[in-house]
PDB file of C-alpha atoms in Angstrom:
ATOM      1  CA  UNK A   1      52.946 -29.724  88.052  1.00 52.00           C
ATOM      2  CA  UNK A   2      52.276 -27.491  85.112  1.00 60.00           C
ATOM      3  CA  UNK A   3      52.508 -24.404  87.277  1.00 66.00           C
ATOM      4  CA  UNK A   4      55.888 -25.434  88.588  1.00 51.00           C
ATOM      5  CA  UNK A   5      57.196 -25.920  85.067  1.00 51.00           C
ATOM      6  CA  UNK A   6      56.055 -22.443  84.019  1.00 52.00           C
ATOM      7  CA  UNK A   7      57.721 -20.897  87.043  1.00 60.00           C
ATOM      8  CA  UNK A   8      60.957 -22.727  86.300  1.00 56.00           C
ATOM      9  CA  UNK A   9      60.925 -21.603  82.706  1.00 58.00           C
ATOM     10  CA  UNK A  10      60.416 -17.964  83.683  1.00 58.00           C
ATOM     11  CA  UNK A  11      63.236 -18.093  86.214  1.00 49.00           C
ATOM     12  CA  UNK A  12      65.565 -19.610  83.621  1.00 54.00           C
ATOM     13  CA  UNK A  13      64.733 -16.984  81.030  1.00 52.00           C
ATOM     14  CA  UNK A  14      65.110 -14.186  83.578  1.00 52.00           C
ATOM     15  CA  UNK A  15      68.488 -15.494  84.636  1.00 53.00           C
ATOM     16  CA  UNK A  16      69.586 -15.758  81.013  1.00 48.00           C
ATOM     17  CA  UNK A  17      68.500 -12.165  80.294  1.00 49.00           C
ATOM     18  CA  UNK A  18      70.134 -10.742  83.403  1.00 54.00           C
ATOM     19  CA  UNK A  19      73.314 -12.673  82.876  1.00 59.00           C
ATOM     20  CA  UNK A  20      73.729 -12.194  79.115  1.00 82.00           C
ATOM     21  CA  UNK A  21      72.610  -8.793  77.813  1.00 87.00           C
ATOM     22  CA  UNK A  22      72.679  -9.050  74.032  1.00 86.00           C
ATOM     23  CA  UNK A  23      74.127  -5.574  73.371  1.00 89.00           C
ATOM     24  CA  UNK A  24      77.247  -5.865  75.533  1.00 91.00           C
ATOM     25  CA  UNK A  25      77.554  -9.665  76.031  1.00 90.00           C
ATOM     26  CA  UNK A  26      77.440 -12.900  74.093  1.00 89.00           C
ATOM     27  CA  UNK A  27      77.023 -16.583  75.050  1.00 88.00           C
ATOM     28  CA  UNK A  28      79.855 -19.052  74.685  1.00 85.00           C
ATOM     29  CA  UNK A  29      79.791 -22.603  76.016  1.00 82.00           C
ATOM     30  CA  UNK A  30      76.751 -21.783  78.116  1.00 83.00           C
ATOM     31  CA  UNK A  31      78.577 -18.772  79.552  1.00 87.00           C
ATOM     32  CA  UNK A  32      77.794 -15.062  79.250  1.00 91.00           C
ATOM     33  CA  UNK A  33      80.932 -13.364  77.920  1.00 91.00           C
ATOM     34  CA  UNK A  34      81.754  -9.653  77.416  1.00 91.00           C
ATOM     35  CA  UNK A  35      82.210  -7.900  74.067  1.00 92.00           C
ATOM     36  CA  UNK A  36      84.719  -5.182  73.109  1.00 93.00           C
ATOM     37  CA  UNK A  37      83.317  -1.667  73.249  1.00 93.00           C
ATOM     38  CA  UNK A  38      82.928   0.957  70.440  1.00 95.00           C
ATOM     39  CA  UNK A  39      86.199   1.998  68.790  1.00 94.00           C
ATOM     40  CA  UNK A  40      87.887  -1.285  69.721  1.00 94.00           C
ATOM     41  CA  UNK A  41      88.442  -4.751  68.291  1.00 94.00           C
ATOM     42  CA  UNK A  42      88.913  -8.094  70.020  1.00 92.00           C
ATOM     43  CA  UNK A  43      92.363  -9.648  69.931  1.00 88.00           C
ATOM     44  CA  UNK A  44      91.547 -12.984  71.616  1.00 80.00           C
ATOM     45  CA  UNK A  45      88.474 -14.330  73.328  1.00 74.00           C
ATOM     46  CA  UNK A  46      90.456 -16.549  75.643  1.00 75.00           C
ATOM     47  CA  UNK A  47      89.122 -14.740  78.707  1.00 84.00           C
ATOM     48  CA  UNK A  48      85.317 -14.716  78.667  1.00 85.00           C
ATOM     49  CA  UNK A  49      84.805 -12.288  81.498  1.00 85.00           C
ATOM     50  CA  UNK A  50      87.658  -9.861  80.563  1.00 88.00           C
ATOM     51  CA  UNK A  51      88.605 -10.177  76.879  1.00 89.00           C
ATOM     52  CA  UNK A  52      91.683  -8.448  75.403  1.00 91.00           C
ATOM     53  CA  UNK A  53      90.651  -5.483  73.168  1.00 93.00           C
ATOM     54  CA  UNK A  54      92.641  -2.995  71.056  1.00 93.00           C
ATOM     55  CA  UNK A  55      91.808   0.495  69.680  1.00 94.00           C
ATOM     56  CA  UNK A  56      91.033   0.863  65.987  1.00 94.00           C
ATOM     57  CA  UNK A  57      93.741   2.465  63.839  1.00 93.00           C
ATOM     58  CA  UNK A  58      93.532   5.710  61.836  1.00 91.00           C
ATOM     59  CA  UNK A  59      91.033   5.360  59.010  1.00 91.00           C
ATOM     60  CA  UNK A  60      89.109   2.665  60.868  1.00 94.00           C
ATOM     61  CA  UNK A  61      86.092   2.652  63.133  1.00 95.00           C
ATOM     62  CA  UNK A  62      83.885   0.381  65.258  1.00 95.00           C
ATOM     63  CA  UNK A  63      80.465   1.835  65.974  1.00 92.00           C
ATOM     64  CA  UNK A  64      79.226  -0.688  68.607  1.00 93.00           C
ATOM     65  CA  UNK A  65      80.102  -3.594  70.876  1.00 94.00           C
ATOM     66  CA  UNK A  66      81.658  -6.451  68.941  1.00 93.00           C
ATOM     67  CA  UNK A  67      83.521  -9.723  69.038  1.00 91.00           C
ATOM     68  CA  UNK A  68      85.194  -9.040  65.697  1.00 92.00           C
ATOM     69  CA  UNK A  69      88.952  -8.990  65.497  1.00 91.00           C
ATOM     70  CA  UNK A  70      89.001  -6.318  62.744  1.00 93.00           C
ATOM     71  CA  UNK A  71      87.679  -2.723  62.617  1.00 94.00           C
ATOM     72  CA  UNK A  72      85.671  -1.327  59.734  1.00 94.00           C
ATOM     73  CA  UNK A  73      87.395   0.954  57.193  1.00 94.00           C
ATOM     74  CA  UNK A  74      86.352   4.616  56.916  1.00 93.00           C
ATOM     75  CA  UNK A  75      85.309   5.691  53.405  1.00 91.00           C
ATOM     76  CA  UNK A  76      87.933   7.505  51.290  1.00 90.00           C
ATOM     77  CA  UNK A  77      86.813  11.032  50.344  1.00 90.00           C
ATOM     78  CA  UNK A  78      88.530  12.071  47.113  1.00 92.00           C
ATOM     79  CA  UNK A  79      89.060  15.890  46.972  1.00 92.00           C
ATOM     80  CA  UNK A  80      89.370  15.681  43.184  1.00 93.00           C
ATOM     81  CA  UNK A  81      85.706  14.707  43.166  1.00 92.00           C
ATOM     82  CA  UNK A  82      84.882  17.647  45.490  1.00 94.00           C
ATOM     83  CA  UNK A  83      84.401  15.262  48.441  1.00 93.00           C
ATOM     84  CA  UNK A  84      85.494  15.778  52.038  1.00 92.00           C
ATOM     85  CA  UNK A  85      84.884  13.981  55.390  1.00 92.00           C
ATOM     86  CA  UNK A  86      81.773  15.039  57.244  1.00 90.00           C
ATOM     87  CA  UNK A  87      83.863  15.756  60.360  1.00 90.00           C
ATOM     88  CA  UNK A  88      87.498  16.878  60.304  1.00 86.00           C
ATOM     89  CA  UNK A  89      88.470  15.346  63.650  1.00 86.00           C
ATOM     90  CA  UNK A  90      89.565  11.745  64.060  1.00 86.00           C
ATOM     91  CA  UNK A  91      86.616   9.424  64.731  1.00 90.00           C
ATOM     92  CA  UNK A  92      86.972   5.716  65.524  1.00 94.00           C
ATOM     93  CA  UNK A  93      83.576   5.138  67.122  1.00 93.00           C
ATOM     94  CA  UNK A  94      81.313   5.825  64.148  1.00 93.00           C
ATOM     95  CA  UNK A  95      81.202   6.092  60.385  1.00 93.00           C
ATOM     96  CA  UNK A  96      82.560   9.414  59.070  1.00 92.00           C
ATOM     97  CA  UNK A  97      80.630   9.848  55.826  1.00 90.00           C
ATOM     98  CA  UNK A  98      81.830  11.801  52.806  1.00 91.00           C
ATOM     99  CA  UNK A  99      80.058  15.019  51.930  1.00 91.00           C
ATOM    100  CA  UNK A 100      80.459  17.514  49.100  1.00 93.00           C
ATOM    101  CA  UNK A 101      82.539  20.646  49.374  1.00 93.00           C
ATOM    102  CA  UNK A 102      80.919  24.089  49.637  1.00 92.00           C
ATOM    103  CA  UNK A 103      79.134  24.988  46.428  1.00 93.00           C
ATOM    104  CA  UNK A 104      78.345  21.328  45.589  1.00 95.00           C
ATOM    105  CA  UNK A 105      75.701  18.816  46.625  1.00 95.00           C
ATOM    106  CA  UNK A 106      75.319  15.014  46.572  1.00 91.00           C
ATOM    107  CA  UNK A 107      72.988  13.385  44.103  1.00 85.00           C
ATOM    108  CA  UNK A 108      72.592  10.229  46.251  1.00 80.00           C
ATOM    109  CA  UNK A 109      71.181  10.132  49.741  1.00 72.00           C
ATOM    110  CA  UNK A 110      72.903   7.067  51.236  1.00 70.00           C
ATOM    111  CA  UNK A 111      76.277   6.957  49.512  1.00 78.00           C
ATOM    112  CA  UNK A 112      77.661  10.305  48.414  1.00 85.00           C
ATOM    113  CA  UNK A 113      79.888   9.338  45.521  1.00 85.00           C
ATOM    114  CA  UNK A 114      79.085  12.129  43.049  1.00 89.00           C
ATOM    115  CA  UNK A 115      78.988  15.899  43.669  1.00 93.00           C
ATOM    116  CA  UNK A 116      77.213  18.411  41.434  1.00 94.00           C
ATOM    117  CA  UNK A 117      77.742  22.164  41.530  1.00 95.00           C
ATOM    118  CA  UNK A 118      74.922  24.307  42.876  1.00 95.00           C
ATOM    119  CA  UNK A 119      72.782  26.148  40.364  1.00 95.00           C
ATOM    120  CA  UNK A 120      73.440  29.883  39.875  1.00 95.00           C
ATOM    121  CA  UNK A 121      70.442  32.221  39.881  1.00 96.00           C
ATOM    122  CA  UNK A 122      70.701  34.591  36.916  1.00 95.00           C
ATOM    123  CA  UNK A 123      69.871  38.326  36.814  1.00 96.00           C
ATOM    124  CA  UNK A 124      66.112  38.709  36.985  1.00 96.00           C
ATOM    125  CA  UNK A 125      65.950  35.947  39.614  1.00 96.00           C
ATOM    126  CA  UNK A 126      66.514  35.624  43.323  1.00 96.00           C
ATOM    127  CA  UNK A 127      67.623  32.778  45.607  1.00 96.00           C
ATOM    128  CA  UNK A 128      64.455  31.276  47.075  1.00 95.00           C
ATOM    129  CA  UNK A 129      66.370  28.516  48.918  1.00 95.00           C
ATOM    130  CA  UNK A 130      70.104  28.287  49.351  1.00 94.00           C
ATOM    131  CA  UNK A 131      71.863  25.094  48.339  1.00 93.00           C
ATOM    132  CA  UNK A 132      73.152  22.614  50.935  1.00 91.00           C
ATOM    133  CA  UNK A 133      75.472  19.565  50.795  1.00 89.00           C
ATOM    134  CA  UNK A 134      72.366  17.466  50.102  1.00 89.00           C
ATOM    135  CA  UNK A 135      70.236  19.727  47.891  1.00 92.00           C
ATOM    136  CA  UNK A 136      70.539  22.171  45.012  1.00 94.00           C
ATOM    137  CA  UNK A 137      69.836  25.923  45.052  1.00 96.00           C
ATOM    138  CA  UNK A 138      66.238  26.921  44.280  1.00 96.00           C
ATOM    139  CA  UNK A 139      65.801  30.055  42.130  1.00 96.00           C
ATOM    140  CA  UNK A 140      62.699  32.217  41.733  1.00 96.00           C
ATOM    141  CA  UNK A 141      61.904  34.876  39.121  1.00 96.00           C
ATOM    142  CA  UNK A 142      61.543  38.467  40.339  1.00 96.00           C
ATOM    143  CA  UNK A 143      57.954  39.618  40.674  1.00 95.00           C
ATOM    144  CA  UNK A 144      56.508  42.435  38.585  1.00 94.00           C
ATOM    145  CA  UNK A 145      57.840  45.777  39.828  1.00 95.00           C
ATOM    146  CA  UNK A 146      61.121  44.306  41.081  1.00 96.00           C
ATOM    147  CA  UNK A 147      64.501  43.509  39.515  1.00 96.00           C
ATOM    148  CA  UNK A 148      67.946  42.001  40.152  1.00 96.00           C
ATOM    149  CA  UNK A 149      71.141  42.829  38.259  1.00 95.00           C
ATOM    150  CA  UNK A 150      73.707  40.222  39.418  1.00 94.00           C
ATOM    151  CA  UNK A 151      73.979  36.465  39.861  1.00 95.00           C
ATOM    152  CA  UNK A 152      72.641  34.732  42.975  1.00 92.00           C
ATOM    153  CA  UNK A 153      70.885  37.840  44.299  1.00 95.00           C
ATOM    154  CA  UNK A 154      69.281  37.235  47.691  1.00 94.00           C
ATOM    155  CA  UNK A 155      66.410  39.663  47.033  1.00 95.00           C
ATOM    156  CA  UNK A 156      64.817  41.562  44.167  1.00 96.00           C
ATOM    157  CA  UNK A 157      64.798  45.360  44.503  1.00 96.00           C
ATOM    158  CA  UNK A 158      61.736  47.485  43.775  1.00 95.00           C
ATOM    159  CA  UNK A 159      61.662  49.855  40.824  1.00 96.00           C
ATOM    160  CA  UNK A 160      62.419  53.506  41.495  1.00 94.00           C
ATOM    161  CA  UNK A 161      59.314  55.680  41.882  1.00 93.00           C
ATOM    162  CA  UNK A 162      59.443  58.943  39.934  1.00 92.00           C
ATOM    163  CA  UNK A 163      58.900  61.877  42.283  1.00 90.00           C
ATOM    164  CA  UNK A 164      56.475  64.714  41.507  1.00 88.00           C
ATOM    165  CA  UNK A 165      57.877  66.836  38.678  1.00 85.00           C
ATOM    166  CA  UNK A 166      59.709  63.864  37.115  1.00 89.00           C
ATOM    167  CA  UNK A 167      58.556  61.668  34.233  1.00 89.00           C
ATOM    168  CA  UNK A 168      59.519  58.100  33.357  1.00 90.00           C
ATOM    169  CA  UNK A 169      62.209  58.027  30.677  1.00 91.00           C
ATOM    170  CA  UNK A 170      62.630  54.233  30.466  1.00 91.00           C
ATOM    171  CA  UNK A 171      60.444  51.539  32.034  1.00 93.00           C
ATOM    172  CA  UNK A 172      61.795  48.993  34.497  1.00 93.00           C
ATOM    173  CA  UNK A 173      62.244  45.278  33.831  1.00 94.00           C
ATOM    174  CA  UNK A 174      63.225  42.170  35.779  1.00 95.00           C
ATOM    175  CA  UNK A 175      66.914  42.967  35.156  1.00 95.00           C
ATOM    176  CA  UNK A 176      66.968  46.801  35.186  1.00 95.00           C
ATOM    177  CA  UNK A 177      65.561  49.672  37.207  1.00 95.00           C
ATOM    178  CA  UNK A 178      63.160  52.368  36.045  1.00 94.00           C
ATOM    179  CA  UNK A 179      64.807  55.709  35.117  1.00 93.00           C
ATOM    180  CA  UNK A 180      63.206  59.126  35.576  1.00 93.00           C
ATOM    181  CA  UNK A 181      63.747  62.507  33.910  1.00 91.00           C
ATOM    182  CA  UNK A 182      62.743  65.981  35.015  1.00 85.00           C
ATOM    183  CA  UNK A 183      59.526  67.198  33.379  1.00 75.00           C
ATOM    184  CA  UNK A 184      58.371  70.700  32.402  1.00 64.00           C
ATOM    185  CA  UNK A 185      56.861  71.356  35.821  1.00 62.00           C
ATOM    186  CA  UNK A 186      60.040  70.202  37.450  1.00 54.00           C
ATOM    187  CA  UNK A 187      62.129  72.587  35.350  1.00 58.00           C
ATOM    188  CA  UNK A 188      59.958  75.585  36.284  1.00 63.00           C
ATOM    189  CA  UNK A 189      60.143  74.593  39.937  1.00 64.00           C
ATOM    190  CA  UNK A 190      63.936  74.400  39.742  1.00 67.00           C
ATOM    191  CA  UNK A 191      64.070  77.869  38.153  1.00 69.00           C
ATOM    192  CA  UNK A 192      61.879  79.349  40.885  1.00 75.00           C
ATOM    193  CA  UNK A 193      63.948  77.718  43.600  1.00 81.00           C
ATOM    194  CA  UNK A 194      67.150  78.996  41.976  1.00 82.00           C
ATOM    195  CA  UNK A 195      65.826  82.586  41.831  1.00 84.00           C
ATOM    196  CA  UNK A 196      64.755  82.464  45.464  1.00 86.00           C
ATOM    197  CA  UNK A 197      68.130  81.146  46.544  1.00 90.00           C
ATOM    198  CA  UNK A 198      69.933  83.871  44.552  1.00 88.00           C
ATOM    199  CA  UNK A 199      67.770  86.613  46.106  1.00 89.00           C
ATOM    200  CA  UNK A 200      68.376  85.209  49.567  1.00 90.00           C
ATOM    201  CA  UNK A 201      72.151  85.098  49.043  1.00 91.00           C
ATOM    202  CA  UNK A 202      72.169  88.667  47.677  1.00 88.00           C
ATOM    203  CA  UNK A 203      70.176  89.920  50.670  1.00 90.00           C
ATOM    204  CA  UNK A 204      72.633  88.261  53.055  1.00 91.00           C
ATOM    205  CA  UNK A 205      75.621  89.910  51.317  1.00 87.00           C
ATOM    206  CA  UNK A 206      73.932  93.332  51.385  1.00 88.00           C
ATOM    207  CA  UNK A 207      73.162  92.990  55.074  1.00 86.00           C
ATOM    208  CA  UNK A 208      76.740  92.009  55.858  1.00 87.00           C
ATOM    209  CA  UNK A 209      78.100  94.902  53.763  1.00 85.00           C
ATOM    210  CA  UNK A 210      75.947  97.506  55.532  1.00 87.00           C
ATOM    211  CA  UNK A 211      76.786  96.032  58.915  1.00 82.00           C
ATOM    212  CA  UNK A 212      80.558  96.143  58.353  1.00 80.00           C
ATOM    213  CA  UNK A 213      80.368  99.645  56.823  1.00 82.00           C
ATOM    214  CA  UNK A 214      78.534 101.055  59.856  1.00 79.00           C
ATOM    215  CA  UNK A 215      80.845  99.281  62.248  1.00 80.00           C
ATOM    216  CA  UNK A 216      83.934 100.644  60.506  1.00 74.00           C
ATOM    217  CA  UNK A 217      82.459 104.164  60.325  1.00 74.00           C
ATOM    218  CA  UNK A 218      81.582 104.211  64.035  1.00 74.00           C
ATOM    219  CA  UNK A 219      85.033 102.914  64.895  1.00 69.00           C
ATOM    220  CA  UNK A 220      86.728 105.649  62.785  1.00 66.00           C
ATOM    221  CA  UNK A 221      84.641 108.414  64.380  1.00 66.00           C
ATOM    222  CA  UNK A 222      85.525 107.133  67.856  1.00 68.00           C
ATOM    223  CA  UNK A 223      89.241 107.122  66.985  1.00 68.00           C
ATOM    224  CA  UNK A 224      89.014 110.693  65.576  1.00 66.00           C
ATOM    225  CA  UNK A 225      87.253 111.918  68.744  1.00 73.00           C
ATOM    226  CA  UNK A 226      89.897 110.278  70.921  1.00 70.00           C
ATOM    227  CA  UNK A 227      92.753 111.918  68.973  1.00 64.00           C
ATOM    228  CA  UNK A 228      91.031 115.301  69.202  1.00 66.00           C
ATOM    229  CA  UNK A 229      90.709 114.954  72.953  1.00 69.00           C
ATOM    230  CA  UNK A 230      94.381 113.962  73.293  1.00 68.00           C
ATOM    231  CA  UNK A 231      95.457 117.050  71.261  1.00 67.00           C
ATOM    232  CA  UNK A 232      93.262 119.300  73.388  1.00 68.00           C
ATOM    233  CA  UNK A 233      94.855 117.933  76.548  1.00 66.00           C
ATOM    234  CA  UNK A 234      98.367 118.622  75.246  1.00 62.00           C
ATOM    235  CA  UNK A 235      97.339 122.159  74.035  1.00 54.00           C
ATOM    236  CA  UNK A 236      98.990 121.605  70.654  1.00 48.00           C
ATOM    237  CA  UNK A 237      97.628 123.060  67.441  1.00 47.00           C
ATOM    238  CA  UNK A 238      98.189 120.513  64.690  1.00 49.00           C
ATOM    239  CA  UNK A 239      98.183 123.141  61.905  1.00 47.00           C
ATOM    240  CA  UNK A 240     100.899 125.299  63.502  1.00 51.00           C
ATOM    241  CA  UNK A 241     102.968 122.232  64.151  1.00 53.00           C
ATOM    242  CA  UNK A 242     102.751 121.222  60.522  1.00 52.00           C
ATOM    243  CA  UNK A 243     103.736 124.744  59.332  1.00 54.00           C
ATOM    244  CA  UNK A 244     106.721 124.729  61.674  1.00 51.00           C
ATOM    245  CA  UNK A 245     107.784 121.363  60.319  1.00 55.00           C
ATOM    246  CA  UNK A 246     107.482 122.674  56.727  1.00 48.00           C
ATOM    247  CA  UNK A 247     109.579 125.798  57.483  1.00 56.00           C
ATOM    248  CA  UNK A 248     112.191 123.669  59.176  1.00 59.00           C
ATOM    249  CA  UNK A 249     112.319 121.367  56.201  1.00 55.00           C
ATOM    250  CA  UNK A 250     112.688 124.273  53.678  1.00 54.00           C
ATOM    251  CA  UNK A 251     115.432 126.054  55.677  1.00 56.00           C
ATOM    252  CA  UNK A 252     118.914 125.214  54.277  1.00 53.00           C
ATOM    253  CA  UNK A 253     121.350 123.610  56.589  1.00 50.00           C
ATOM    254  CA  UNK A 254     124.063 126.052  57.815  1.00 51.00           C
ATOM    255  CA  UNK A 255     127.570 124.751  57.512  1.00 51.00           C
ATOM    256  CA  UNK A 256     130.138 125.969  60.076  1.00 51.00           C
ATOM    257  CA  UNK A 257     132.352 128.741  58.612  1.00 50.00           C
ATOM    258  CA  UNK A 258     136.052 128.282  58.698  1.00 50.00           C
ATOM    259  CA  UNK A 259     138.301 131.108  59.865  1.00 50.00           C
ATOM    260  CA  UNK A 260     139.959 132.573  56.804  1.00 48.00           C
ATOM    261  CA  UNK A 261     143.182 134.381  57.322  1.00 50.00           C
ATOM    262  CA  UNK A 262     142.744 137.515  55.210  1.00 48.00           C
ATOM    263  CA  UNK A 263     145.889 139.177  56.435  1.00 49.00           C
ATOM    264  CA  UNK A 264     148.486 140.129  53.881  1.00 48.00           C
ATOM    265  CA  UNK A 265     151.973 138.865  54.413  1.00 52.00           C
ATOM    266  CA  UNK A 266     154.128 141.606  55.877  1.00 51.00           C
ATOM    267  CA  UNK A 267     157.338 142.431  54.114  1.00 52.00           C
ATOM    268  CA  UNK A 268     160.323 142.818  56.325  1.00 55.00           C
ATOM    269  CA  UNK A 269     161.020 146.481  56.866  1.00 55.00           C
ATOM    270  CA  UNK A 270     163.026 148.330  59.446  1.00 54.00           C
ATOM    271  CA  UNK A 271     159.842 149.140  61.274  1.00 54.00           C
ATOM    272  CA  UNK A 272     158.675 145.542  61.759  1.00 56.00           C
ATOM    273  CA  UNK A 273     162.004 143.922  62.431  1.00 60.00           C
ATOM    274  CA  UNK A 274     163.811 143.512  65.656  1.00 59.00           C
ATOM    275  CA  UNK A 275     167.369 144.550  66.302  1.00 60.00           C
ATOM    276  CA  UNK A 276     168.404 140.955  65.764  1.00 60.00           C
ATOM    277  CA  UNK A 277     166.785 140.928  62.343  1.00 59.00           C
ATOM    278  CA  UNK A 278     163.646 138.915  63.198  1.00 59.00           C
ATOM    279  CA  UNK A 279     160.260 139.756  61.717  1.00 56.00           C
ATOM    280  CA  UNK A 280     157.592 140.686  64.222  1.00 55.00           C
ATOM    281  CA  UNK A 281     154.378 138.468  63.780  1.00 55.00           C
ATOM    282  CA  UNK A 282     151.031 140.246  63.802  1.00 52.00           C
ATOM    283  CA  UNK A 283     148.284 138.752  65.987  1.00 51.00           C
ATOM    284  CA  UNK A 284     145.019 137.788  64.266  1.00 49.00           C
ATOM    285  CA  UNK A 285     142.007 140.023  64.920  1.00 48.00           C
ATOM    286  CA  UNK A 286     144.054 143.137  65.692  1.00 45.00           C
ATOM    287  CA  UNK A 287     144.059 145.990  63.231  1.00 46.00           C
ATOM    288  CA  UNK A 288     147.393 147.451  64.190  1.00 45.00           C
ATOM    289  CA  UNK A 289     150.639 145.814  64.917  1.00 44.00           C
ATOM    290  CA  UNK A 290     152.794 147.603  67.388  1.00 45.00           C
ATOM    291  CA  UNK A 291     156.374 146.721  67.011  1.00 46.00           C
ATOM    292  CA  UNK A 292     158.623 146.952  69.975  1.00 45.00           C
ATOM    293  CA  UNK A 293     162.348 147.189  69.816  1.00 45.00           C
ATOM    294  CA  UNK A 294     164.377 144.702  71.591  1.00 45.00           C
ATOM    295  CA  UNK A 295     166.997 146.045  73.871  1.00 44.00           C
ATOM    296  CA  UNK A 296     170.064 144.194  74.766  1.00 43.00           C
ATOM    297  CA  UNK A 297     170.292 144.223  78.475  1.00 43.00           C
ATOM    298  CA  UNK A 298     173.920 143.733  78.702  1.00 42.00           C
ATOM    299  CA  UNK A 299     175.851 145.321  81.425  1.00 43.00           C
ATOM    300  CA  UNK A 300     179.404 146.077  80.939  1.00 42.00           C
ATOM    301  CA  UNK A 301     181.473 146.191  83.875  1.00 40.00           C
TER     302      UNK A 301
END
C-alpha cells in the first residue's frame, strides 16, 4: 500500500511539472495557464491557454515571461549629468541601463546616477590604464631616463644619447629631454671633414675644366682641318681672295658720264644757210659741217 502511494505521488508531481512549467506558465484554478512573453504585457487573463498580450511602449520594457498588465519603465538618462543609454537602439525586452559619456565614469556599480570626469595624466607621467565608463584613468610616473611633455601621454620617451664628439649641455628630466652640444673633438672633426669636402669639390671642378678644354680644342682643330681640306679641293687661295676683296672695296665707284654737248652755237651766215633762209644743223661727233645748197626743182613750161 505504501508503495502504491509513493508511485501515485510521483506521477502527480511529474504531471504537474510537465503541464505547468514555472518559467512560461502559471497555475489558475487547478489549470496550467500561459504567460505573456518578453517585451509584452497581459491585457486580460480570460483565456488561460491563449491569453491576450500587448507590446510594451517606447521607454518601457519587460525582460521575462509575466502575467503583469503593465511594463516596467526604462531609466531616464539625463545628458546634463553626462549620462546616456547603454544602447542607442530601442529595447523593450531588457533593461537599458544608463552609462556615462566618453571621458567620464560612474562612481556606483549598480545604479549609475553620478558621472565623474576621467583623471588627466600630467607631463612627466604616462597612461598606465585608460579610463572606461566604469573606472578612472590610472597614471604612472615616467621612469628614470624617460620623459613626457604633454598631458595624457601614452608612453614616456627615452632621453637623447649624445653621440661621440658631443657633450651634454643640459641634463634630462621627467618632463624634458637631454640636450647635447658639440665638443672640442667634434669641432676639429667638422673642420677636417669640411677641408676634405672642399678639396674634393675643387678636384672635381679642375677635372671638368680640363676635360671641356681638351674637348673644345680637339673640336676646333678638327674644324680647321676640314676647312683647309675644303679650300684645297676648290683650289682657292684665301689670302689672294682677301686682297682682291680689299682692292675692290678701295676702288671708287665709277658713275656713268653724260654726253656733254661742247659744240658752239653757229651764227647764221650765208655759208650755213639755205636758199630759203634756214640754218643748217651740224651733226654731233663730226668735225666739219658741209652745207649743201638747196635747189628749187621747179620746171617752167
